[in-house]
Amino acid sequence: MNWLKTLLATLVGLVIIAVGILFTVHNTTPVAIDLVFVQLPEATLSLWLILAFVAGGICGVLLSTLTILALKARLRRANRKVDSSRQEIERLRTTALKEPA
């Protein structure tokens, strides 16, 4: 089963590389990007699109990492609260057993 996963990953990787090469070959028009305050140098359309795609991926990873870190912090706080509650319950159980009736 592991060989099937490796084969599938290899095929997907080759398809992505082939599509990337075809995309680059068909989008060779030089384009200058004009942001409001900055004029970026002239480069091929495919380069600008690939850079935008990569920048979006990096932004997505960073934002999801921040979200995951915040959720892990909430989970740690909740686990500490649960542990504190368990300790208190255990203390109350032992106190109730020690008291004379």
Tab-separated table of N, CA, C and O in Angstrom:
chain	number	residue	atom	x	y	z
A	1	MET	N	0.816	-1.193	0.000
A	1	MET	CA	0.000	0.000	0.000
A	1	MET	C	0.863	1.262	0.000
A	1	MET	O	0.471	2.269	-0.569
A	2	ASN	N	2.023	1.154	0.655
A	2	ASN	CA	2.919	2.303	0.725
A	2	ASN	C	3.467	2.660	-0.660
A	2	ASN	O	3.649	3.825	-0.987
A	3	TRP	N	3.722	1.645	-1.476
A	3	TRP	CA	4.232	1.905	-2.824
A	3	TRP	C	3.193	2.612	-3.675
A	3	TRP	O	3.528	3.431	-4.528
A	4	LEU	N	1.908	2.322	-3.432
A	4	LEU	CA	0.842	2.975	-4.182
A	4	LEU	C	0.778	4.469	-3.830
A	4	LEU	O	0.618	5.316	-4.705
A	5	LYS	N	0.952	4.779	-2.547
A	5	LYS	CA	0.955	6.168	-2.109
A	5	LYS	C	2.142	6.916	-2.716
A	5	LYS	O	2.001	8.048	-3.180
A	6	THR	N	3.306	6.267	-2.739
A	6	THR	CA	4.498	6.883	-3.334
A	6	THR	C	4.307	7.103	-4.832
A	6	THR	O	4.654	8.165	-5.360
A	7	LEU	N	3.747	6.123	-5.510
A	7	LEU	CA	3.498	6.242	-6.942
A	7	LEU	C	2.515	7.372	-7.235
A	7	LEU	O	2.739	8.181	-8.145
A	8	LEU	N	1.450	7.443	-6.461
A	8	LEU	CA	0.452	8.492	-6.658
A	8	LEU	C	1.045	9.876	-6.404
A	8	LEU	O	0.811	10.806	-7.176
A	9	ALA	N	1.843	10.014	-5.347
A	9	ALA	CA	2.481	11.299	-5.042
A	9	ALA	C	3.449	11.691	-6.155
A	9	ALA	O	3.531	12.865	-6.544
A	10	THR	N	4.176	10.731	-6.691
A	10	THR	CA	5.104	11.006	-7.785
A	10	THR	C	4.351	11.459	-9.036
A	10	THR	O	4.760	12.421	-9.695
A	11	LEU	N	3.267	10.776	-9.359
A	11	LEU	CA	2.475	11.155	-10.531
A	11	LEU	C	1.867	12.550	-10.374
A	11	LEU	O	1.895	13.351	-11.317
A	12	VAL	N	1.350	12.857	-9.202
A	12	VAL	CA	0.783	14.185	-8.962
A	12	VAL	C	1.872	15.243	-9.080
A	12	VAL	O	1.671	16.301	-9.683
A	13	GLY	N	3.046	14.962	-8.527
A	13	GLY	CA	4.166	15.897	-8.631
A	13	GLY	C	4.578	16.134	-10.072
A	13	GLY	O	4.829	17.279	-10.478
A	14	LEU	N	4.650	15.072	-10.879
A	14	LEU	CA	5.010	15.216	-12.290
A	14	LEU	C	3.961	16.007	-13.062
A	14	LEU	O	4.303	16.833	-13.922
A	15	VAL	N	2.685	15.794	-12.756
A	15	VAL	CA	1.623	16.549	-13.419
A	15	VAL	C	1.725	18.028	-13.058
A	15	VAL	O	1.588	18.898	-13.927
A	16	ILE	N	1.990	18.329	-11.789
A	16	ILE	CA	2.127	19.726	-11.370
A	16	ILE	C	3.314	20.378	-12.065
A	16	ILE	O	3.220	21.519	-12.539
A	17	ILE	N	4.425	19.677	-12.165
A	17	ILE	CA	5.598	20.225	-12.858
A	17	ILE	C	5.296	20.455	-14.330
A	17	ILE	O	5.655	21.489	-14.898
A	18	ALA	N	4.612	19.502	-14.971
A	18	ALA	CA	4.271	19.647	-16.391
A	18	ALA	C	3.343	20.841	-16.613
A	18	ALA	O	3.541	21.630	-17.554
A	19	VAL	N	2.353	20.990	-15.759
A	19	VAL	CA	1.435	22.128	-15.889
A	19	VAL	C	2.187	23.436	-15.667
A	19	VAL	O	1.958	24.423	-16.378
A	20	GLY	N	3.096	23.452	-14.702
A	20	GLY	CA	3.898	24.642	-14.450
A	20	GLY	C	4.765	25.017	-15.641
A	20	GLY	O	4.881	26.198	-15.999
A	21	ILE	N	5.363	24.025	-16.275
A	21	ILE	CA	6.198	24.289	-17.462
A	21	ILE	C	5.341	24.817	-18.607
A	21	ILE	O	5.705	25.803	-19.269
A	22	LEU	N	4.196	24.183	-18.845
A	22	LEU	CA	3.300	24.657	-19.903
A	22	LEU	C	2.791	26.069	-19.609
A	22	LEU	O	2.709	26.921	-20.507
A	23	PHE	N	2.476	26.346	-18.359
A	23	PHE	CA	2.023	27.669	-17.956
A	23	PHE	C	3.104	28.708	-18.228
A	23	PHE	O	2.831	29.793	-18.750
A	24	THR	N	4.332	28.373	-17.897
A	24	THR	CA	5.442	29.301	-18.109
A	24	THR	C	5.701	29.532	-19.592
A	24	THR	O	5.957	30.666	-20.018
A	25	VAL	N	5.620	28.490	-20.383
A	25	VAL	CA	5.881	28.615	-21.820
A	25	VAL	C	4.816	29.468	-22.506
A	25	VAL	O	5.127	30.262	-23.404
A	26	HIS	N	3.569	29.346	-22.081
A	26	HIS	CA	2.476	30.062	-22.740
A	26	HIS	C	2.250	31.481	-22.224
A	26	HIS	O	1.483	32.234	-22.820
A	27	ASN	N	2.898	31.876	-21.142
A	27	ASN	CA	2.707	33.207	-20.580
A	27	ASN	C	4.035	33.951	-20.496
A	27	ASN	O	4.526	34.274	-19.418
A	28	THR	N	4.603	34.231	-21.648
A	28	THR	CA	5.919	34.876	-21.688
A	28	THR	C	5.841	36.379	-21.937
A	28	THR	O	6.866	37.031	-22.094
A	29	THR	N	4.664	36.929	-21.943
A	29	THR	CA	4.497	38.360	-22.188
A	29	THR	C	5.110	39.156	-21.040
A	29	THR	O	4.778	38.929	-19.871
A	30	PRO	N	6.002	40.113	-21.343
A	30	PRO	CA	6.562	40.930	-20.254
A	30	PRO	C	5.519	41.920	-19.739
A	30	PRO	O	4.798	42.551	-20.503
A	31	VAL	N	5.442	42.005	-18.404
A	31	VAL	CA	4.440	42.841	-17.757
A	31	VAL	C	5.116	43.607	-16.625
A	31	VAL	O	5.906	43.045	-15.870
A	32	ALA	N	4.802	44.898	-16.518
A	32	ALA	CA	5.267	45.692	-15.383
A	32	ALA	C	4.093	45.877	-14.441
A	32	ALA	O	3.005	46.277	-14.851
A	33	ILE	N	4.296	45.570	-13.182
A	33	ILE	CA	3.238	45.683	-12.185
A	33	ILE	C	3.321	47.072	-11.552
A	33	ILE	O	4.355	47.472	-11.056
A	34	ASP	N	2.201	47.793	-11.599
A	34	ASP	CA	2.160	49.138	-11.031
A	34	ASP	C	1.245	49.125	-9.813
A	34	ASP	O	0.032	49.125	-9.931
A	35	LEU	N	1.880	49.076	-8.633
A	35	LEU	CA	1.127	49.243	-7.405
A	35	LEU	C	0.996	50.742	-7.194
A	35	LEU	O	1.681	51.532	-7.823
A	36	VAL	N	0.154	51.179	-6.316
A	36	VAL	CA	-0.139	52.604	-6.189
A	36	VAL	C	1.120	53.418	-5.929
A	36	VAL	O	1.370	54.430	-6.578
A	37	PHE	N	1.958	52.979	-5.008
A	37	PHE	CA	3.136	53.760	-4.634
A	37	PHE	C	4.435	53.166	-5.163
A	37	PHE	O	5.488	53.789	-5.048
A	38	VAL	N	4.397	51.977	-5.742
A	38	VAL	CA	5.608	51.286	-6.182
A	38	VAL	C	5.394	50.728	-7.577
A	38	VAL	O	4.353	50.157	-7.878
A	39	GLN	N	6.389	50.885	-8.416
A	39	GLN	CA	6.365	50.270	-9.751
A	39	GLN	C	7.357	49.108	-9.717
A	39	GLN	O	8.552	49.312	-9.543
A	40	LEU	N	6.850	47.897	-9.870
A	40	LEU	CA	7.709	46.722	-9.855
A	40	LEU	C	8.338	46.553	-11.230
A	40	LEU	O	7.760	46.952	-12.253
A	41	PRO	N	9.507	45.945	-11.292
A	41	PRO	CA	10.186	45.809	-12.586
A	41	PRO	C	9.431	44.894	-13.544
A	41	PRO	O	8.611	44.076	-13.133
A	42	GLU	N	9.745	45.035	-14.795
A	42	GLU	CA	9.085	44.239	-15.831
A	42	GLU	C	9.604	42.806	-15.777
A	42	GLU	O	10.796	42.560	-15.713
A	43	ALA	N	8.670	41.865	-15.777
A	43	ALA	CA	8.994	40.438	-15.797
A	43	ALA	C	7.876	39.719	-16.536
A	43	ALA	O	6.848	40.317	-16.862
A	44	THR	N	8.077	38.444	-16.799
A	44	THR	CA	7.053	37.699	-17.534
A	44	THR	C	5.802	37.537	-16.671
A	44	THR	O	5.857	37.510	-15.440
A	45	LEU	N	4.678	37.430	-17.355
A	45	LEU	CA	3.399	37.262	-16.678
A	45	LEU	C	3.399	36.004	-15.820
A	45	LEU	O	2.899	36.009	-14.696
A	46	SER	N	3.980	34.938	-16.328
A	46	SER	CA	4.003	33.686	-15.576
A	46	SER	C	4.774	33.843	-14.270
A	46	SER	O	4.372	33.299	-13.235
A	47	LEU	N	5.866	34.594	-14.280
A	47	LEU	CA	6.643	34.806	-13.062
A	47	LEU	C	5.819	35.557	-12.022
A	47	LEU	O	5.787	35.168	-10.844
A	48	TRP	N	5.131	36.625	-12.430
A	48	TRP	CA	4.311	37.390	-11.494
A	48	TRP	C	3.175	36.542	-10.934
A	48	TRP	O	2.857	36.616	-9.746
A	49	LEU	N	2.547	35.725	-11.780
A	49	LEU	CA	1.448	34.884	-11.308
A	49	LEU	C	1.932	33.811	-10.346
A	49	LEU	O	1.290	33.539	-9.321
A	50	ILE	N	3.071	33.207	-10.657
A	50	ILE	CA	3.633	32.188	-9.767
A	50	ILE	C	4.039	32.825	-8.437
A	50	ILE	O	3.796	32.258	-7.369
A	51	LEU	N	4.646	34.004	-8.481
A	51	LEU	CA	5.018	34.695	-7.238
A	51	LEU	C	3.786	35.043	-6.403
A	51	LEU	O	3.804	34.923	-5.173
A	52	ALA	N	2.712	35.473	-7.070
A	52	ALA	CA	1.476	35.783	-6.348
A	52	ALA	C	0.899	34.516	-5.707
A	52	ALA	O	0.429	34.537	-4.558
A	53	PHE	N	0.948	33.411	-6.419
A	53	PHE	CA	0.464	32.136	-5.895
A	53	PHE	C	1.277	31.704	-4.678
A	53	PHE	O	0.719	31.310	-3.641
A	54	VAL	N	2.599	31.800	-4.774
A	54	VAL	CA	3.472	31.417	-3.663
A	54	VAL	C	3.251	32.347	-2.467
A	54	VAL	O	3.172	31.889	-1.320
A	55	ALA	N	3.141	33.651	-2.724
A	55	ALA	CA	2.902	34.603	-1.628
A	55	ALA	C	1.574	34.306	-0.938
A	55	ALA	O	1.481	34.364	0.300
A	56	GLY	N	0.552	33.975	-1.692
A	56	GLY	CA	-0.737	33.615	-1.106
A	56	GLY	C	-0.638	32.347	-0.273
A	56	GLY	O	-1.232	32.253	0.808
A	57	GLY	N	0.111	31.380	-0.759
A	57	GLY	CA	0.309	30.148	0.011
A	57	GLY	C	1.031	30.403	1.312
A	57	GLY	O	0.650	29.871	2.371
A	58	ILE	N	2.071	31.240	1.269
A	58	ILE	CA	2.816	31.572	2.483
A	58	ILE	C	1.923	32.318	3.475
A	58	ILE	O	1.939	32.025	4.679
A	59	CYS	N	1.129	33.268	2.978
A	59	CYS	CA	0.204	33.997	3.858
A	59	CYS	C	-0.811	33.044	4.488
A	59	CYS	O	-1.122	33.152	5.681
A	60	GLY	N	-1.312	32.116	3.715
A	60	GLY	CA	-2.262	31.140	4.242
A	60	GLY	C	-1.650	30.265	5.324
A	60	GLY	O	-2.274	30.004	6.359
A	61	VAL	N	-0.418	29.816	5.107
A	61	VAL	CA	0.264	28.991	6.103
A	61	VAL	C	0.499	29.796	7.382
A	61	VAL	O	0.291	29.297	8.492
A	62	LEU	N	0.938	31.050	7.237
A	62	LEU	CA	1.190	31.879	8.413
A	62	LEU	C	-0.087	32.132	9.210
A	62	LEU	O	-0.097	32.026	10.441
A	63	LEU	N	-1.173	32.459	8.522
A	63	LEU	CA	-2.433	32.708	9.214
A	63	LEU	C	-2.978	31.451	9.892
A	63	LEU	O	-3.472	31.511	11.019
A	64	SER	N	-2.864	30.319	9.220
A	64	SER	CA	-3.342	29.083	9.842
A	64	SER	C	-2.461	28.685	11.020
A	64	SER	O	-2.957	28.149	12.010
A	65	THR	N	-1.159	28.984	10.945
A	65	THR	CA	-0.269	28.703	12.067
A	65	THR	C	-0.656	29.542	13.275
A	65	THR	O	-0.691	29.035	14.405
A	66	LEU	N	-0.955	30.820	13.047
A	66	LEU	CA	-1.393	31.671	14.152
A	66	LEU	C	-2.689	31.144	14.776
A	66	LEU	O	-2.843	31.132	16.003
A	67	THR	N	-3.610	30.722	13.953
A	67	THR	CA	-4.870	30.174	14.451
A	67	THR	C	-4.630	28.900	15.256
A	67	THR	O	-5.203	28.716	16.334
A	68	ILE	N	-3.767	28.034	14.750
A	68	ILE	CA	-3.466	26.783	15.452
A	68	ILE	C	-2.808	27.069	16.791
A	68	ILE	O	-3.131	26.443	17.803
A	69	LEU	N	-1.870	28.014	16.819
A	69	LEU	CA	-1.210	28.356	18.082
A	69	LEU	C	-2.211	28.901	19.102
A	69	LEU	O	-2.149	28.564	20.291
A	70	ALA	N	-3.145	29.733	18.655
A	70	ALA	CA	-4.163	30.263	19.560
A	70	ALA	C	-5.052	29.141	20.090
A	70	ALA	O	-5.383	29.106	21.291
A	71	LEU	N	-5.431	28.207	19.238
A	71	LEU	CA	-6.265	27.092	19.677
A	71	LEU	C	-5.518	26.185	20.646
A	71	LEU	O	-6.095	25.667	21.610
A	72	LYS	N	-4.222	25.970	20.410
A	72	LYS	CA	-3.431	25.148	21.331
A	72	LYS	C	-3.314	25.826	22.697
A	72	LYS	O	-3.345	25.148	23.731
A	73	ALA	N	-3.184	27.148	22.707
A	73	ALA	CA	-3.128	27.872	23.981
A	73	ALA	C	-4.449	27.710	24.738
A	73	ALA	O	-4.450	27.481	25.962
A	74	ARG	N	-5.566	27.823	24.029
A	74	ARG	CA	-6.879	27.619	24.665
A	74	ARG	C	-7.003	26.201	25.209
A	74	ARG	O	-7.546	25.979	26.300
A	75	LEU	N	-6.506	25.229	24.464
A	75	LEU	CA	-6.565	23.834	24.900
A	75	LEU	C	-5.725	23.622	26.153
A	75	LEU	O	-6.146	22.917	27.075
A	76	ARG	N	-4.531	24.231	26.207
A	76	ARG	CA	-3.693	24.112	27.398
A	76	ARG	C	-4.391	24.707	28.624
A	76	ARG	O	-4.367	24.122	29.708
A	77	ARG	N	-5.008	25.888	28.442
A	77	ARG	CA	-5.741	26.505	29.556
A	77	ARG	C	-6.893	25.612	30.009
A	77	ARG	O	-7.115	25.431	31.215
A	78	ALA	N	-7.617	25.041	29.059
A	78	ALA	CA	-8.746	24.164	29.406
A	78	ALA	C	-8.240	22.906	30.117
A	78	ALA	O	-8.854	22.448	31.090
A	79	ASN	N	-7.128	22.350	29.663
A	79	ASN	CA	-6.569	21.162	30.317
A	79	ASN	C	-6.107	21.473	31.733
A	79	ASN	O	-6.283	20.653	32.643
A	80	ARG	N	-5.516	22.658	31.944
A	80	ARG	CA	-5.107	23.049	33.297
A	80	ARG	C	-6.330	23.180	34.204
A	80	ARG	O	-6.302	22.771	35.371
A	81	LYS	N	-7.413	23.737	33.650
A	81	LYS	CA	-8.637	23.892	34.432
A	81	LYS	C	-9.227	22.526	34.783
A	81	LYS	O	-9.684	22.303	35.907
A	82	VAL	N	-9.201	21.608	33.846
A	82	VAL	CA	-9.702	20.253	34.090
A	82	VAL	C	-8.849	19.576	35.158
A	82	VAL	O	-9.383	18.926	36.072
A	83	ASP	N	-7.525	19.703	35.070
A	83	ASP	CA	-6.647	19.102	36.074
A	83	ASP	C	-6.906	19.690	37.453
A	83	ASP	O	-6.941	18.960	38.451
A	84	SER	N	-7.096	21.004	37.510
A	84	SER	CA	-7.398	21.657	38.783
A	84	SER	C	-8.714	21.140	39.346
A	84	SER	O	-8.824	20.861	40.554
A	85	SER	N	-9.709	20.996	38.493
A	85	SER	CA	-11.015	20.489	38.940
A	85	SER	C	-10.893	19.045	39.416
A	85	SER	O	-11.488	18.672	40.441
A	86	ARG	N	-10.123	18.233	38.731
A	86	ARG	CA	-9.933	16.834	39.146
A	86	ARG	C	-9.236	16.769	40.503
A	86	ARG	O	-9.600	15.950	41.355
A	87	GLN	N	-8.229	17.607	40.694
A	87	GLN	CA	-7.528	17.621	41.980
A	87	GLN	C	-8.483	18.039	43.095
A	87	GLN	O	-8.456	17.473	44.192
A	88	GLU	N	-9.324	19.027	42.836
A	88	GLU	CA	-10.274	19.471	43.841
A	88	GLU	C	-11.291	18.379	44.151
A	88	GLU	O	-11.638	18.143	45.315
A	89	ILE	N	-11.778	17.686	43.136
A	89	ILE	CA	-12.730	16.590	43.346
A	89	ILE	C	-12.071	15.489	44.170
A	89	ILE	O	-12.668	14.947	45.112
A	90	GLU	N	-10.821	15.152	43.838
A	90	GLU	CA	-10.113	14.118	44.577
A	90	GLU	C	-9.904	14.543	46.036
A	90	GLU	O	-10.064	13.737	46.963
A	91	ARG	N	-9.579	15.809	46.256
A	91	ARG	CA	-9.398	16.328	47.616
A	91	ARG	C	-10.717	16.252	48.381
A	91	ARG	O	-10.755	15.845	49.555
A	92	LEU	N	-11.815	16.628	47.732
A	92	LEU	CA	-13.120	16.562	48.396
A	92	LEU	C	-13.528	15.123	48.706
A	92	LEU	O	-14.134	14.854	49.749
A	93	ARG	N	-13.189	14.192	47.838
A	93	ARG	CA	-13.516	12.780	48.081
A	93	ARG	C	-12.756	12.254	49.293
A	93	ARG	O	-13.316	11.558	50.141
A	94	THR	N	-11.454	12.583	49.332
A	94	THR	CA	-10.656	12.094	50.465
A	94	THR	C	-11.059	12.775	51.744
A	94	THR	O	-11.055	12.151	52.814
A	95	THR	N	-11.446	14.055	51.678
A	95	THR	CA	-11.898	14.776	52.878
A	95	THR	C	-13.198	14.175	53.384
A	95	THR	O	-13.380	13.991	54.583
A	96	ALA	N	-14.107	13.837	52.482
A	96	ALA	CA	-15.393	13.253	52.875
A	96	ALA	C	-15.187	11.882	53.511
A	96	ALA	O	-15.909	11.508	54.432
A	97	LEU	N	-14.196	11.114	53.070
A	97	LEU	CA	-13.938	9.803	53.634
A	97	LEU	C	-13.296	9.896	55.017
A	97	LEU	O	-13.493	9.043	55.870
A	98	LYS	N	-12.511	10.935	55.261
A	98	LYS	CA	-11.810	11.088	56.528
A	98	LYS	C	-12.698	11.636	57.634
A	98	LYS	O	-12.438	11.418	58.798
A	99	GLU	N	-13.744	12.373	57.316
A	99	GLU	CA	-14.609	12.979	58.328
A	99	GLU	C	-15.421	11.904	59.044
A	99	GLU	O	-15.966	11.004	58.409
A	100	PRO	N	-15.507	12.036	60.363
A	100	PRO	CA	-16.350	11.055	61.085
A	100	PRO	C	-17.832	11.356	60.860
A	100	PRO	O	-18.237	12.494	60.743
A	101	ALA	N	-18.613	10.325	60.797
A	101	ALA	CA	-20.040	10.493	60.535
A	101	ALA	C	-20.837	10.855	61.746
A	101	ALA	O	-20.526	10.738	62.842
